[in-house]
Short mmCIF file of C-alpha atoms in Angstrom, two decimals:
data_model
loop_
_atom_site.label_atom_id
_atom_site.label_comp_id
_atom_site.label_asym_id
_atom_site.label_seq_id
_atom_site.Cartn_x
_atom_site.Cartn_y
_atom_site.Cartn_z
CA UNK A 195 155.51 199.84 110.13
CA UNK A 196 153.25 198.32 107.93
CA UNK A 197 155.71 196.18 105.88
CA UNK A 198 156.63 194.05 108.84
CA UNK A 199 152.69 193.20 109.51
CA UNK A 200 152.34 192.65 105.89
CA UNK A 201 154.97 189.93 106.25
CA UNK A 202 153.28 188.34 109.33
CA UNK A 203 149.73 188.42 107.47
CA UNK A 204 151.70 186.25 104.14
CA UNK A 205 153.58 183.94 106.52
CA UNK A 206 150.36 183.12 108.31
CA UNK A 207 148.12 182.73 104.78
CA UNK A 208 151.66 180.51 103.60
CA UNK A 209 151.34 178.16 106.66
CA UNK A 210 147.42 177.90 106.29
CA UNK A 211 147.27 176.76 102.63
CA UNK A 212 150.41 174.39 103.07
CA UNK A 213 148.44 172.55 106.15
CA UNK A 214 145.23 172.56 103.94
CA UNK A 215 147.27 171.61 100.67
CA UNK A 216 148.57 168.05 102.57
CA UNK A 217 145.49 167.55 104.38
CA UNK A 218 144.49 163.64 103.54
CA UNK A 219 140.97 162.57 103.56
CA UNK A 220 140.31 158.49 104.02
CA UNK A 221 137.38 156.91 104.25
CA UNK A 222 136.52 153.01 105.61
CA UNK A 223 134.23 150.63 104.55
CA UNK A 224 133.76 146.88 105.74
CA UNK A 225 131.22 143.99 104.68
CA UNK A 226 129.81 142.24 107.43
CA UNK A 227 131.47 138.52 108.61
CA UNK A 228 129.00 135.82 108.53
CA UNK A 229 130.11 132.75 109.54
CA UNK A 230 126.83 130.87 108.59
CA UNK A 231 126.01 128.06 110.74
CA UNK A 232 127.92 126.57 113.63
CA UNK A 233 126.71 122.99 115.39
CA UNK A 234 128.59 122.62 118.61
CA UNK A 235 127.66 118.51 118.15
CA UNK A 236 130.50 118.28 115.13
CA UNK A 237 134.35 118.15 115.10
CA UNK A 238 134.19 121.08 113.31
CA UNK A 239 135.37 124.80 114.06
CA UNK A 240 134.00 127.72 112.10
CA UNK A 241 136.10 130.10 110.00
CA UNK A 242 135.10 133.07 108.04
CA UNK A 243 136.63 136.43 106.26
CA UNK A 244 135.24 139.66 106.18
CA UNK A 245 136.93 142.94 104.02
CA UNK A 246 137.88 146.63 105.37
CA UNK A 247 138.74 148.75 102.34
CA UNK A 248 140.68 151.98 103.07
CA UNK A 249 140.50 155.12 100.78
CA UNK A 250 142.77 157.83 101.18
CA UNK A 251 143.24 160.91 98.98
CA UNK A 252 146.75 161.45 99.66
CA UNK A 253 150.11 159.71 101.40
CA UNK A 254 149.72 158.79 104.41
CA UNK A 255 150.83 156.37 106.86
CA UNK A 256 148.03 154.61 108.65
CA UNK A 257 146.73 152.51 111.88
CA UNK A 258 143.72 150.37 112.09
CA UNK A 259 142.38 148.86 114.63
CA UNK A 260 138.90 146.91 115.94
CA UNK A 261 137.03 147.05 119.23
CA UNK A 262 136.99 144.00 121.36
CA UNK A 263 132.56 144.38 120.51
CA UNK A 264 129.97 143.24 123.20
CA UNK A 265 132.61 140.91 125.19
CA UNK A 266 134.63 143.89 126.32
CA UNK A 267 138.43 141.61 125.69
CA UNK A 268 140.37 140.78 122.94
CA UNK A 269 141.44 137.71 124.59
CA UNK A 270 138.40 136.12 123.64
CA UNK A 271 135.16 138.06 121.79
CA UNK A 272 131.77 136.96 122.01
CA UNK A 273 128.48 137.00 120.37
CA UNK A 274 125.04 137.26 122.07
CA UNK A 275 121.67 135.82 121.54
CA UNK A 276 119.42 136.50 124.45
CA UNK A 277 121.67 135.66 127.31
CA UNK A 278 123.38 133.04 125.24
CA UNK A 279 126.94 133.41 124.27
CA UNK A 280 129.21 131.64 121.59
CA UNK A 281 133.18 132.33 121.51
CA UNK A 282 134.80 133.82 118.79
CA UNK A 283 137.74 136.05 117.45
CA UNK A 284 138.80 138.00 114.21
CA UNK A 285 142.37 138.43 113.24
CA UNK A 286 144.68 139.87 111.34
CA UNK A 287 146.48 136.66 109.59
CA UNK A 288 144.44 133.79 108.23
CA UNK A 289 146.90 131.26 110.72
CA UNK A 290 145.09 132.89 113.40
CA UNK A 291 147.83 134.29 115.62
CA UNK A 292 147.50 137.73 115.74
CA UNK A 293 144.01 138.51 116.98
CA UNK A 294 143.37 142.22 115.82
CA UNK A 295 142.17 145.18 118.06
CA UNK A 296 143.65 148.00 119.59
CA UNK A 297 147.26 146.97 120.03
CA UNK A 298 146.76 146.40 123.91
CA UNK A 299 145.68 143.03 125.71
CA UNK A 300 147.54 140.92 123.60
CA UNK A 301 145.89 142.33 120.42
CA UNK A 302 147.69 143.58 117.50
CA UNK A 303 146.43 146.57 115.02
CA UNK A 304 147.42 146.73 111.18
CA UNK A 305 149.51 149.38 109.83
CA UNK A 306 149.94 150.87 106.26
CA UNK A 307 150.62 153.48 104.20
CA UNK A 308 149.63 154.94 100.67
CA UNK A 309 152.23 156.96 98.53
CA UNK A 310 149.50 158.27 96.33
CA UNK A 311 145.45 158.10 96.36
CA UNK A 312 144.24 154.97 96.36
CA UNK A 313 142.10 152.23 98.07
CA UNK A 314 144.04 149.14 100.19
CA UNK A 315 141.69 145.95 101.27
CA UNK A 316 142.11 144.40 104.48
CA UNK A 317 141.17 140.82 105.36
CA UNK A 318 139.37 140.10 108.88
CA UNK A 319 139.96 136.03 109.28
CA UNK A 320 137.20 135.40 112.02
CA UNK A 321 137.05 131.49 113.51
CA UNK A 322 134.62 130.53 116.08
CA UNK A 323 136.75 127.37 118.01
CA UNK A 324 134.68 124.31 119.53
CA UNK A 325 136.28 123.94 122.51
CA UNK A 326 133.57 125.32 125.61
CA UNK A 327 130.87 125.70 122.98
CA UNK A 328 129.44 121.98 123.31
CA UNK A 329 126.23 123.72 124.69
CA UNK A 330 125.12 126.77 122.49
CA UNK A 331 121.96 127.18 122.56
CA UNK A 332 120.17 127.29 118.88
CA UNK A 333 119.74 131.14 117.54
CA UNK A 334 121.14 134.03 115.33
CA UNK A 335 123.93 135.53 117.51
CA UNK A 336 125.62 138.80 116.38
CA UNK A 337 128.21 141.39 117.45
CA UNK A 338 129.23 144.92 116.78
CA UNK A 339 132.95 146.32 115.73
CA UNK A 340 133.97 149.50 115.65
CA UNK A 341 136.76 149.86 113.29
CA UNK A 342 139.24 152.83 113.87
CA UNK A 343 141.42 154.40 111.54
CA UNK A 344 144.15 156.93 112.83
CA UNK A 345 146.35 158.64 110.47
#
């Protein structure tokens, strides 16, 4: 009677240390996106990059993905200054086509994968367009992103 328990005591200690032996650990960082100064009285639009590193201590296959902030929507974010809001977006090409967030209201997360430890860099293109913004009142206007990683 006790050899069969035996068993069952090793098959559960096997399963434990296999789960434990291919559990990954990553860890995200990101620098903040400043796009500097925007004057709504110029032809011009705004564009800026930002980084999200990834570090991972096995293989693994990941998703990332970024909150649509303050606004609420991907369609279109925006950044406040006491009442005041200016238009922007971050995405996940630098032609601006994919705008990056959770993979639902048009938006479109980034997926990857390590083979081994290591550390992959991700490039947020944000671009604050002119169109709407003619009257932005003069300020420092911020916004906060949660970035997710699942893997």
């Amino acid at each position: 009677m006790s050899k069969p328990l035996q068993l069952a005591v090793l098959l559960l200690l096997n399963q434990l240390w296999a789960s434990s032996a291919f559990a990954s650990t990553c860890t995200v960082d990101s620098s903040v996106l400043v796009f500097g100064s925007f004057n709504p009285l110029t032809d011009n639009t705004v564009e800026s990059t930002g980084t999200i590193s990834i570090t991972c201590s096995e293989s693994v296959f990941y998703t990332l993905s970024l909150s649509p902030g303050s606004s609420g929507t991907y369609s279109t974010r925006s950044m406040i200054n006491s009442g005041n809001y200016l238009e922007y977006n971050l995405y996940i090409d630098a032609g601006y086509s994919q705008i990056w967030g959770d993979g639902t209201g048009g938006s479109y997360t980034a997926n990857g994968s390590f083979l081994a430890e290591g550390t992959e860099n991700h490039t947020v293109y944000g671009f604050i367009p002119l169109f709407n913004q003619r009257n932005a009142g003069v300020g420092v206007y911020n916004d906060i992103i949660t970035v997710t990683l699942i893997y």
